Coordinates of C-alpha atoms in Angstrom, one line a residue:
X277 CA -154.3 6.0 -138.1
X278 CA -155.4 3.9 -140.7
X279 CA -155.1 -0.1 -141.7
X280 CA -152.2 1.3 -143.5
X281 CA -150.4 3.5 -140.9
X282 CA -149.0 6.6 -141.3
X283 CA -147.5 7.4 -144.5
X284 CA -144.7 10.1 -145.2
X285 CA -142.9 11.6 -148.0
X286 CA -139.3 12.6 -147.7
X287 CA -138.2 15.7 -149.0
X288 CA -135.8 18.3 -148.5
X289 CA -134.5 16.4 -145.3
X290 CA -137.6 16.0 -143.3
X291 CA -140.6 13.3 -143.6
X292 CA -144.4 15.1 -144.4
X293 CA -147.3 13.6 -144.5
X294 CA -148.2 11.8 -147.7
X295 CA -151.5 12.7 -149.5
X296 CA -152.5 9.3 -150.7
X297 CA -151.5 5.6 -150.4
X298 CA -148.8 4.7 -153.4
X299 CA -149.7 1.8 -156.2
X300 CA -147.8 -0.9 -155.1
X301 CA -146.9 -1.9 -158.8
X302 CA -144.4 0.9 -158.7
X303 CA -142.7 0.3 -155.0
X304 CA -139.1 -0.9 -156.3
X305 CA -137.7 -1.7 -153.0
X306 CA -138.9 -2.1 -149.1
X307 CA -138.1 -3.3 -145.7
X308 CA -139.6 -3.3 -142.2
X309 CA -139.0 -4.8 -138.7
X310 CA -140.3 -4.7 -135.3
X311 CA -139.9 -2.4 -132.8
X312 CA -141.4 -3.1 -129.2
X313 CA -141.2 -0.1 -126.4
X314 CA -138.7 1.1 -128.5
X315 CA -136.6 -1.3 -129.2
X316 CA -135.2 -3.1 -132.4
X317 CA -133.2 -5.7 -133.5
X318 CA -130.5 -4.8 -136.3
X319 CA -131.6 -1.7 -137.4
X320 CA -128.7 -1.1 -139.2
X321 CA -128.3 -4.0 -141.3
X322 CA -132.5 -3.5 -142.3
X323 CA -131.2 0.0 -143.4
X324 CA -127.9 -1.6 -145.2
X325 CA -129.8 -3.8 -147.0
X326 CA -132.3 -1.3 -148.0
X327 CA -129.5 1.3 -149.2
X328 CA -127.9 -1.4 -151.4
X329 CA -131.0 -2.3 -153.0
X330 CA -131.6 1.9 -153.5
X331 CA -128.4 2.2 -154.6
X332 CA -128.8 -0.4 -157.2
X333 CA -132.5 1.3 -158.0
X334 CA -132.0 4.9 -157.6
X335 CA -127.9 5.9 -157.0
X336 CA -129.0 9.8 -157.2
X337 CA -130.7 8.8 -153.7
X338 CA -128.0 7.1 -151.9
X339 CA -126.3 10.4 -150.3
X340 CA -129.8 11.1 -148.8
X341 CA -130.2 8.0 -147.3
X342 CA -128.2 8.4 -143.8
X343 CA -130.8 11.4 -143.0
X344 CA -134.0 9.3 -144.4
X345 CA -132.9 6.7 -141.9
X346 CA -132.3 9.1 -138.9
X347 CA -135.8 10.8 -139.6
X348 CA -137.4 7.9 -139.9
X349 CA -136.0 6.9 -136.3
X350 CA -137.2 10.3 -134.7
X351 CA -140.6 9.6 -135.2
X352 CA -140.9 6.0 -134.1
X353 CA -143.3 5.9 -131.0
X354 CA -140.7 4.8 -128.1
X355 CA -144.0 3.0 -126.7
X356 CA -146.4 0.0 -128.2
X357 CA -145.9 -2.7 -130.8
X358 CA -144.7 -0.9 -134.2
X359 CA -143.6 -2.7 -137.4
X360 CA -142.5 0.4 -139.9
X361 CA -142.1 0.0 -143.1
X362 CA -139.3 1.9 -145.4
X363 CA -140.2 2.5 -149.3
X364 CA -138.4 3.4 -152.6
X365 CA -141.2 4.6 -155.1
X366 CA -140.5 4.6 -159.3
X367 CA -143.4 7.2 -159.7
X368 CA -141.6 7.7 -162.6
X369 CA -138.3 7.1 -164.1
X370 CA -136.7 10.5 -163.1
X371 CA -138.4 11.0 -159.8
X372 CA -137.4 7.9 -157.8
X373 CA -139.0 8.9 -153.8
X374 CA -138.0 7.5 -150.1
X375 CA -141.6 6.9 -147.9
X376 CA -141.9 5.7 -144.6
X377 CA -145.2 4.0 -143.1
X378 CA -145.5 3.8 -139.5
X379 CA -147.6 0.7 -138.7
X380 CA -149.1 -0.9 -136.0
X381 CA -147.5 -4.5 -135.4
X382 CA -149.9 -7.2 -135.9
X383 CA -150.1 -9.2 -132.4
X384 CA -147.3 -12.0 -131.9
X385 CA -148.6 -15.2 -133.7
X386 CA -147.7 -18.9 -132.3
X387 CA -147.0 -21.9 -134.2
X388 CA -147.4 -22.7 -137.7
X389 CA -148.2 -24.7 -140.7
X390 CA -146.9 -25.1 -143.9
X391 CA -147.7 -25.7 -147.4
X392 CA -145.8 -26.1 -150.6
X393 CA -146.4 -24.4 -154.0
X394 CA -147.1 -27.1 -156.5
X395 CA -145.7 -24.6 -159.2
X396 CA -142.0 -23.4 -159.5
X397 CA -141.4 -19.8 -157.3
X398 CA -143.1 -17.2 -159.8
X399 CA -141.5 -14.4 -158.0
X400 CA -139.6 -12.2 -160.3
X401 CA -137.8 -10.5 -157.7
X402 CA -136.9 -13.0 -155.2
X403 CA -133.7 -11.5 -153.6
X404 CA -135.6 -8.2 -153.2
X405 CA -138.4 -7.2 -150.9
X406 CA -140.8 -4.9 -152.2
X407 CA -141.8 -5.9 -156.3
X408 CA -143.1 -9.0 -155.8
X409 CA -144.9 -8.3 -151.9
X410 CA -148.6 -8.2 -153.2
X411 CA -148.1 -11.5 -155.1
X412 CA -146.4 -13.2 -152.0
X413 CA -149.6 -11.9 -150.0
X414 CA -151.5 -13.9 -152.4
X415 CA -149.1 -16.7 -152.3
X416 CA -149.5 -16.3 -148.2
X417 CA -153.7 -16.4 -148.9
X418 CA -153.2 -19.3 -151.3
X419 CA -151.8 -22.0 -148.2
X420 CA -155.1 -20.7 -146.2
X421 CA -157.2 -22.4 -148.5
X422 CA -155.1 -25.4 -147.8
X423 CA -155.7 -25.4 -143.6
X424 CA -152.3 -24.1 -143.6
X425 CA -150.5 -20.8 -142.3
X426 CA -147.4 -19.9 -145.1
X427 CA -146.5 -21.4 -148.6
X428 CA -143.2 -23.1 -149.1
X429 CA -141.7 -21.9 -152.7
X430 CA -139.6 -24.4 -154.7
X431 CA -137.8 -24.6 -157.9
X432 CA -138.4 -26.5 -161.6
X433 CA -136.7 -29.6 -159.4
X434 CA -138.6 -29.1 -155.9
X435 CA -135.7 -27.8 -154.0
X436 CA -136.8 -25.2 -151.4
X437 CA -136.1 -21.3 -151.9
X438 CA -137.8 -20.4 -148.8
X439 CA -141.0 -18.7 -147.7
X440 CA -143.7 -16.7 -149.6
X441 CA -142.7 -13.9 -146.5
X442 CA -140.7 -16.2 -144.4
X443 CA -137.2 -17.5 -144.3
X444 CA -137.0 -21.8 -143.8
X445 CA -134.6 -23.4 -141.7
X446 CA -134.6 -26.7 -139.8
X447 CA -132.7 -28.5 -136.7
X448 CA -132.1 -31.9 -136.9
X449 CA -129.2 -34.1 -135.3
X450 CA -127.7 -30.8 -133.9
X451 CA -127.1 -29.2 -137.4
X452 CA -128.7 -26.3 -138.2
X453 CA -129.7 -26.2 -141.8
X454 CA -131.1 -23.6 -144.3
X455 CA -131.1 -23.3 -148.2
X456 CA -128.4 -22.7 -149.9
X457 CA -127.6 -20.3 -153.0
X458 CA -128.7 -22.6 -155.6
X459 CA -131.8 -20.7 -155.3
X460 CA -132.2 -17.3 -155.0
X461 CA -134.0 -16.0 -152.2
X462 CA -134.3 -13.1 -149.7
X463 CA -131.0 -12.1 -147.8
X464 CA -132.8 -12.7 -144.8
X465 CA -131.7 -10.6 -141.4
X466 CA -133.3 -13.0 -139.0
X467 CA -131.8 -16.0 -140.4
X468 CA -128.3 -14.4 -139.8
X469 CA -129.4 -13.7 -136.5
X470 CA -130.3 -17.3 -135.5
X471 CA -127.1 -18.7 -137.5
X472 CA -124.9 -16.2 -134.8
X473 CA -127.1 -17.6 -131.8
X474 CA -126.6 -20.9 -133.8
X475 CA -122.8 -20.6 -133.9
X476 CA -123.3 -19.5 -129.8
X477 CA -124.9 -22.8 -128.5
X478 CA -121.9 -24.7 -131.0
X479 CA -124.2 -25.8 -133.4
X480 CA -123.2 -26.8 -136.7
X481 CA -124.3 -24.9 -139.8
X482 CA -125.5 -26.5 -143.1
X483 CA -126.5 -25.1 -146.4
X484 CA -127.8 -27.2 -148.7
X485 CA -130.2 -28.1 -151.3
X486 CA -133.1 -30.0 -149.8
X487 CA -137.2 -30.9 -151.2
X488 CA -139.7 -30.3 -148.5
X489 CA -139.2 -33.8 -147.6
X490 CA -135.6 -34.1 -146.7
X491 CA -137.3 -32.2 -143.8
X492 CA -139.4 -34.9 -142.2
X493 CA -138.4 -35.6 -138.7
X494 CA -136.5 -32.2 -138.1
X495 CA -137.6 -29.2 -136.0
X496 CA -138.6 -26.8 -138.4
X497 CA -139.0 -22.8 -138.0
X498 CA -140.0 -20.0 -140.4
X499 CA -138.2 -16.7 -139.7
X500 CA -139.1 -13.3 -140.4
X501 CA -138.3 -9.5 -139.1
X502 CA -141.9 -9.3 -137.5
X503 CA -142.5 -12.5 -136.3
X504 CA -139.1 -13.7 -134.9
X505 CA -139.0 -17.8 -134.9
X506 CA -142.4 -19.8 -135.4
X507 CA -142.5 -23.4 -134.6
X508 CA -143.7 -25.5 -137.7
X509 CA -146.1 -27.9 -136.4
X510 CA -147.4 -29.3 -139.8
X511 CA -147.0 -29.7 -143.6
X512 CA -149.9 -29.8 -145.3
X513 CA -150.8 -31.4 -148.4
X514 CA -153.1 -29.6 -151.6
X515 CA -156.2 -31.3 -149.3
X516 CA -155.0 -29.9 -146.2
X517 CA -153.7 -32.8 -144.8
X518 CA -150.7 -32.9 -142.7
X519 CA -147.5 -34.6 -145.5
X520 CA -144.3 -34.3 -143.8
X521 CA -144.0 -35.2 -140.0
X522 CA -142.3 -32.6 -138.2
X523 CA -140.6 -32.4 -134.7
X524 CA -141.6 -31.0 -132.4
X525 CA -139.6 -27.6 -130.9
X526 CA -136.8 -28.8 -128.6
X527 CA -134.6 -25.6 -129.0
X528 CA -137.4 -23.1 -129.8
X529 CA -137.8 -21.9 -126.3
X530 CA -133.8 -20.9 -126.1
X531 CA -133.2 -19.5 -129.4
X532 CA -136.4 -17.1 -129.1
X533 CA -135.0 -15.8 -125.7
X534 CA -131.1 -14.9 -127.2
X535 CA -133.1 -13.3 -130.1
X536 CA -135.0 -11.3 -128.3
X537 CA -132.0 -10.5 -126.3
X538 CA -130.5 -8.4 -129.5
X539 CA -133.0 -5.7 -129.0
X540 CA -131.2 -2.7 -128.6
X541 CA -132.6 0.7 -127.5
X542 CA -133.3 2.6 -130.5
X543 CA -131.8 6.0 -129.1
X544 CA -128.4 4.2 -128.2
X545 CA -128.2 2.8 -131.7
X546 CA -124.8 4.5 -133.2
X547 CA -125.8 6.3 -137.3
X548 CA -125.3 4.5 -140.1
X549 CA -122.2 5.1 -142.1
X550 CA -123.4 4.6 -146.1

């Protein structure tokens, strides 16, 4: 297995093995999440949200999706630390194609620290995963040169839109807070997942437009499929010098145990209906 993983074609019902590695420029559409000893955490809304952004892409694909999806679970190792990764190629404009890399997860990372963008978010694509994933890597590579972890992306005014591959969200007086739609950003699975654990302990929920320093004092966590919640343990400036003071994680601990309690066996998870 390479860097890369495994990498299949679908056709005619069934995955082969892919020849060659795809150009990135033409991937239209992605999504991925973590599977450990095989289990997963809402598989079916990863593959809802994939479908709708096919369906949007590639309609002539949508009836072919429920069996992509159940192939795709067949050969997931029911053993190990996997983080697979679904595909929608435009190899061209009539031959739109369905892939499926099977990747080794990357080991479970701690803490983390943030940085913000000083430019507005140049995505293109921000509420879908998969065009703009090579330029959020490089967004990603552009906080390490400033001692820090993730870049924070913000509009022409500074608000926040979220992370370059994470989804922002902050605890502070017993309110949970997150972005809200005045940006556009991701339509992030693990941030529903922590509002419903939210909702469980009674916590208020707030959406709202904030600048990265609306968040000083607050406990501050960046989501993602792979990761789950990281603590944010500083904000860094362009020198690399902490900016915002954080908290630090009070509920952390708690809300990382119910998430990890939403793992579900892959083999008991019922088909999707599309």
């Amino acid at each position: 297995m390479t860097l890369e993983g495994e990498f299949y074609r679908y056709q005619s019902g069934s995955l082969t093995p892919a020849e060659e590695l795809l150009d990135e420029v033409k991937l239209a559409a992605a999504d991925s999440w973590l599977v450990e000893n095989g289990r997963v955490r809402s598989l079916r809304a990863h593959e809802q949200r994939f479908g709708n952004w096919v369906e949007n892409a590639a309609p002539e694909l949508k009836s072919e999706l429920p069996a992509f999806f159940s192939e795709v679970s067949k050969i997931m190792p029911r053993e190990g630390r996997w983080f697979p990764r679904i595909e929608l190629h435009l190899e061209d404009v009539e031959t739109p194609s369905l892939y499926v890399r099977i990747r080794k997860a990357p080991e479970q990372l701690g803490a983390i620290r943030l940085y913000t963008y000083p430019e507005p978010d140049p995505r293109q694509h921000p509420t879908i995963k998969g065009p703009d994933l090579s330029l959020c890597m490089q967004l990603r590579r552009n906080a390490q040169m400033h001692s820090a972890d993730e870049t924070v992306l913000v509009d022409e005014e500074g608000f926040i839109s979220e992370g370059a591959l994470t989804s922002i969200v902050w605890l502070k007086n017993n309110i949970l807070f997150a972005p809200d739609r005045s940006n556009q950003w991701l339509d992030s699975i693990t941030r529903k997942e922590v509002f419903e654990i939210a909702k469980q302990c009674n916590l208020e929920i707030k959406q709202v437009r904030a600048k990265p320093q609306d968040l000083e004092n607050a406990e501050v966590w960046a989501l993602s499929s792979l990761q789950g919640i990281r603590p944010v343990t500083a904000w860094n400036d362009e020198d690399g010098n902490p900016t915002i003071k954080v908290a630090g994680p009070k509920r952390f601990e708690s809300f990382c145990k119910r998430l990890r309690m939403l793992a579900a066996p892959l083999d008991e998870i019922e088909s999707l209906n599309i």
